[in-house]
Short mmCIF file of C-alpha atoms in Angstrom, two decimals:
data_model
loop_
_atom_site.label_atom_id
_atom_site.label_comp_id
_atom_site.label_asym_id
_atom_site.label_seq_id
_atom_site.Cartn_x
_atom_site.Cartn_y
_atom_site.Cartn_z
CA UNK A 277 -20.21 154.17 58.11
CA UNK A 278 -23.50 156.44 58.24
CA UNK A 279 -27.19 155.48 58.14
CA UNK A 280 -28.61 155.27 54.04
CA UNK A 281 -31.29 157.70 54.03
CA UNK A 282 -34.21 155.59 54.10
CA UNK A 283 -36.22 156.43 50.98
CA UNK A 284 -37.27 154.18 47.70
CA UNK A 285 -35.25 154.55 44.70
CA UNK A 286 -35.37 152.13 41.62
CA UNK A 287 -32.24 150.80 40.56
CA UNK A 288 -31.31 149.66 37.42
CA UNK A 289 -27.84 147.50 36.68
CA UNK A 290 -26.08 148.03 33.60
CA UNK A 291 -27.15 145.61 30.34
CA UNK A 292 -24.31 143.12 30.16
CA UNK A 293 -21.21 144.31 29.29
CA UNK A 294 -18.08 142.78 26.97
CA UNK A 295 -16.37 141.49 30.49
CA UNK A 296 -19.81 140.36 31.89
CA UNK A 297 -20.07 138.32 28.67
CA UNK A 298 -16.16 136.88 29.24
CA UNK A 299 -16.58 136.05 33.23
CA UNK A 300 -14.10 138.79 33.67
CA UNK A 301 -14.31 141.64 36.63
CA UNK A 302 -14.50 144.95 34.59
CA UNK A 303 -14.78 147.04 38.28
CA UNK A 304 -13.47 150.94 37.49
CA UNK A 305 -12.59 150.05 33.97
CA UNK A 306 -15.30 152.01 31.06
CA UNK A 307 -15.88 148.47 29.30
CA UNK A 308 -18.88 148.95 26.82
CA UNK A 309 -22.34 146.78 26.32
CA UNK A 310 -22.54 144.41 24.25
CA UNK A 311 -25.45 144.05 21.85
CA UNK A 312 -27.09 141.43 24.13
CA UNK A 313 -26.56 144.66 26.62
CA UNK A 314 -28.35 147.25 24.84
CA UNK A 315 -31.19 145.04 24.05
CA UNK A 316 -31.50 144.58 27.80
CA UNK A 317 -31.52 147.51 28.39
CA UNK A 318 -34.40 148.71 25.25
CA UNK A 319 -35.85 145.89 27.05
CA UNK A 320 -36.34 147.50 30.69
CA UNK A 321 -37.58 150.88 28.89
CA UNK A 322 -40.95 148.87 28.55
CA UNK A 323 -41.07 149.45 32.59
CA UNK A 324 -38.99 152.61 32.83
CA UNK A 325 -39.78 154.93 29.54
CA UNK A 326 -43.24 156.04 30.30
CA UNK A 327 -42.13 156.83 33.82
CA UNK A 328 -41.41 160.96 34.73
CA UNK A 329 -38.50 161.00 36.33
CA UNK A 330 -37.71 163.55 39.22
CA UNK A 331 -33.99 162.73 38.77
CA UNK A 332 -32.39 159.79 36.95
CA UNK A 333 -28.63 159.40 38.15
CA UNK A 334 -25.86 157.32 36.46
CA UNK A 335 -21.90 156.10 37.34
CA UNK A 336 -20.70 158.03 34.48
CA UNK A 337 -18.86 154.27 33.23
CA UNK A 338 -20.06 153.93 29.00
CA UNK A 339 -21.87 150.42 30.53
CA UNK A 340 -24.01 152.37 32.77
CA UNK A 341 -24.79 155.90 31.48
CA UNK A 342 -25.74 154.07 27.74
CA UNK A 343 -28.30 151.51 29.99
CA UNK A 344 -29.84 154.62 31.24
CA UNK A 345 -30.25 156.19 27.72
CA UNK A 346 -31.92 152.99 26.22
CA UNK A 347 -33.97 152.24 28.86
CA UNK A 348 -35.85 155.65 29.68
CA UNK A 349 -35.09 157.27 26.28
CA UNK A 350 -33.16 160.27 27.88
CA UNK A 351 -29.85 161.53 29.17
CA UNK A 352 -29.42 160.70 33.01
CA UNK A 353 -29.85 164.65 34.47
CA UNK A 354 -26.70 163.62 36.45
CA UNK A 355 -23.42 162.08 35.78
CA UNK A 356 -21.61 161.10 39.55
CA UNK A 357 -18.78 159.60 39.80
CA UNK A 358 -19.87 158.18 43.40
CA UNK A 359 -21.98 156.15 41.78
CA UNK A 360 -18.74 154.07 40.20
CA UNK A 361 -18.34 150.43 40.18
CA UNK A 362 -15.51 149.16 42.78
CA UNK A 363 -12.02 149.95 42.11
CA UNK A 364 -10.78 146.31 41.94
CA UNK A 365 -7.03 146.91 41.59
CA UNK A 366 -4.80 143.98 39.81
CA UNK A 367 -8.19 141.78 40.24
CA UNK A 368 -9.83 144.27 36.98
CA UNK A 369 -9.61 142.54 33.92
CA UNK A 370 -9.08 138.88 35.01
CA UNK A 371 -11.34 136.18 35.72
CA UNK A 372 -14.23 136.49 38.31
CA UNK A 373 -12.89 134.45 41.71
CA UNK A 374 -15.30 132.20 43.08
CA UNK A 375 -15.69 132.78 46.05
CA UNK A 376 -15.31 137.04 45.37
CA UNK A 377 -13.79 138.42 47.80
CA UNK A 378 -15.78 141.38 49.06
CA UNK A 379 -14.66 142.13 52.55
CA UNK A 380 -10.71 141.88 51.18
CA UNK A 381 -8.89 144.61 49.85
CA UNK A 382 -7.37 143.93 46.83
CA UNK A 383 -4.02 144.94 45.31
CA UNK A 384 -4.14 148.06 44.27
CA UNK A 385 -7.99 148.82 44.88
CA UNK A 386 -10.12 150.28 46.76
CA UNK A 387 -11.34 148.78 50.06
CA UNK A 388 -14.55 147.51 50.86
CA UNK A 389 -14.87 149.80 54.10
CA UNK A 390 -14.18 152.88 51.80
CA UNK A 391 -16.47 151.33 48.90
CA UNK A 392 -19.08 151.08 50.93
CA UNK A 393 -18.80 154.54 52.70
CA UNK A 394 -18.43 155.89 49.42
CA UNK A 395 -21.65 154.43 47.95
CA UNK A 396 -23.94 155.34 50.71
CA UNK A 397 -22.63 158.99 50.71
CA UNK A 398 -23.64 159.57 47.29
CA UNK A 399 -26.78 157.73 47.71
CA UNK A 400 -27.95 159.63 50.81
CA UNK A 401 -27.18 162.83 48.97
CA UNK A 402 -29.53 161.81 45.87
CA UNK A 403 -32.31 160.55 48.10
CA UNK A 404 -31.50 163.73 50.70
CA UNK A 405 -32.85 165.95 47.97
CA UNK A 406 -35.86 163.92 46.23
CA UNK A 407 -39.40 163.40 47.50
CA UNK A 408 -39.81 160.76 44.99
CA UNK A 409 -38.39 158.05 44.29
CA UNK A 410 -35.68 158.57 41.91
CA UNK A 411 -34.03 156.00 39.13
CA UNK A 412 -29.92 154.94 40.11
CA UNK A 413 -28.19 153.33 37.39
CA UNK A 414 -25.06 152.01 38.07
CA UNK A 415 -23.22 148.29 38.78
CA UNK A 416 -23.85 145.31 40.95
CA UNK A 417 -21.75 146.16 43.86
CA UNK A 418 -24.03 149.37 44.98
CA UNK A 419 -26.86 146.48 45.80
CA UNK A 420 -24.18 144.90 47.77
CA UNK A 421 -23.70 147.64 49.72
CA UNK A 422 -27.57 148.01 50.28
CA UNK A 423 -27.07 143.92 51.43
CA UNK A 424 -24.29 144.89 53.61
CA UNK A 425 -26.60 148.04 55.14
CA UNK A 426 -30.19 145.59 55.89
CA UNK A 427 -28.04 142.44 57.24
CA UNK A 428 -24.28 142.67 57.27
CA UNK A 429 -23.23 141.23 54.45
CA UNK A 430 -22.62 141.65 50.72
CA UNK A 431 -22.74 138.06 49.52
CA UNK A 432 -25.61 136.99 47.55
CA UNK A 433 -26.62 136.21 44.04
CA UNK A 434 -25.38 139.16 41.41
CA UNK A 435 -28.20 141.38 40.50
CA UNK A 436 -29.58 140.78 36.93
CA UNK A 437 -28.26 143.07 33.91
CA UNK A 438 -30.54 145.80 32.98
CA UNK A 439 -33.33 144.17 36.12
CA UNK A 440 -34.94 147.06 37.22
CA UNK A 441 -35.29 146.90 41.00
CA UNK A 442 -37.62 148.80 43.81
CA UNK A 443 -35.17 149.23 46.82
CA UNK A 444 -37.19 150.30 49.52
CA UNK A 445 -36.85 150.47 54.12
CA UNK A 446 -39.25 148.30 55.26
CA UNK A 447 -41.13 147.95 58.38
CA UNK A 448 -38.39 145.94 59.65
CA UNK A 449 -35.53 148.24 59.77
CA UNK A 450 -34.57 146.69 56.99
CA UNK A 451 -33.88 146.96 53.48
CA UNK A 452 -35.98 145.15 50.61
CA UNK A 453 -35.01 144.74 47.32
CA UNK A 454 -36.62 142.98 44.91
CA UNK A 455 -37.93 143.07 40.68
CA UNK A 456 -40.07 146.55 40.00
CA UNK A 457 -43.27 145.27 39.44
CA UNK A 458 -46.75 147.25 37.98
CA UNK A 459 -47.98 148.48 41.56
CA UNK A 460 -44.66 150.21 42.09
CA UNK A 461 -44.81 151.85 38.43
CA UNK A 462 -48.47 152.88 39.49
CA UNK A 463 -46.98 154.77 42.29
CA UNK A 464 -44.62 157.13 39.67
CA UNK A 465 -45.59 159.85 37.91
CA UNK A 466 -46.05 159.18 34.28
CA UNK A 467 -44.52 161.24 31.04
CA UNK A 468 -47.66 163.33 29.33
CA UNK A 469 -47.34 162.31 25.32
CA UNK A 470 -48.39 165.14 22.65
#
């Protein structure tokens, strides 16, 4: 599996979707927000709207492309399928498995070797092209996959809906990821109002 490009990017999880709400795994499947969901997600624009964007970025999945409309007020610029939640096989649509079985291939799905491989392509090509740091909206398993990259393993507790994030190398080699906060937003360029 390559190297991710190590650049900052803020990345923003879906607002919590019907299956989120039922405890079930939703994975490749376009499962909408609920209204708790968009409200999370108006929520994060407080942090995200008055931010100019080089390039926002979205899985094209309803969940994720309508969490980046409500929370910066605009169309993602892109659309990439890369950026899709796992491929969970005969696991999508039934109750989340405790423990989840990351490293296992499911029935029918997509493995976590080619996942993973797949995630960090299309995130090295986004970051390959941007001097700053861009916004990534998408699901819970690409922060895995930055887990798995900084110290070998995906488990961990499940990113917050709609949480915005600063995911950022650190002096370490490593990979830290933790709640945007106010100095990271003072680092962005900001929107110009008329």
């Amino acid at each position: 599996m390559p190297e991710l490009i190590r650049r900052p990017f803020v990345f923003l999880r879906h607002g919590q979707s019907v299956w989120n709400r039922e405890g079930r795994i939703a994975g490749s499947q376009d499962v909408p927000l609920t209204p708790q969901g968009e409200d999370e997600a108006r929520l994060a624009f407080a942090l995200l709207g008055d931010i100019d964007w080089p390039l926002i970025v979205s899985s094209p999945l309803e969940r994720a492309r309508r969490t980046a409309e409500l929370a910066t007020g605009r169309m993602p610029h892109q659309l990439i399928d890369g950026l899709k939640e796992r491929h969970w096989g005969h696991l999508e649509n039934q109750p989340i498995p405790r423990p989840m079985p990351y490293l296992l291939e499911p029935d029918g799905g997509e493995s976590w070797e080619t996942f993973a491989a797949r995630v960090v392509d299309t995130l090295n090509t986004i970051l390959a092209h941007e001097a700053a740091p861009p916004l990534v909206v998408g699901h819970s398993g690409l922060i895995r996959v930055v887990r798995f990259m900084a110290c070998g393993s995906p488990e961990g507790p499940r990113t917050a809906n709609a949480q915005p994030l600063w995911v950022a190398p650190d002096t370490r080699a490593q990979w830290e990821m933790r709640p945007l906060g106010l100095a990271d937003i003072a680092h962005l360029p900001r929107l110009t109002r008329s």
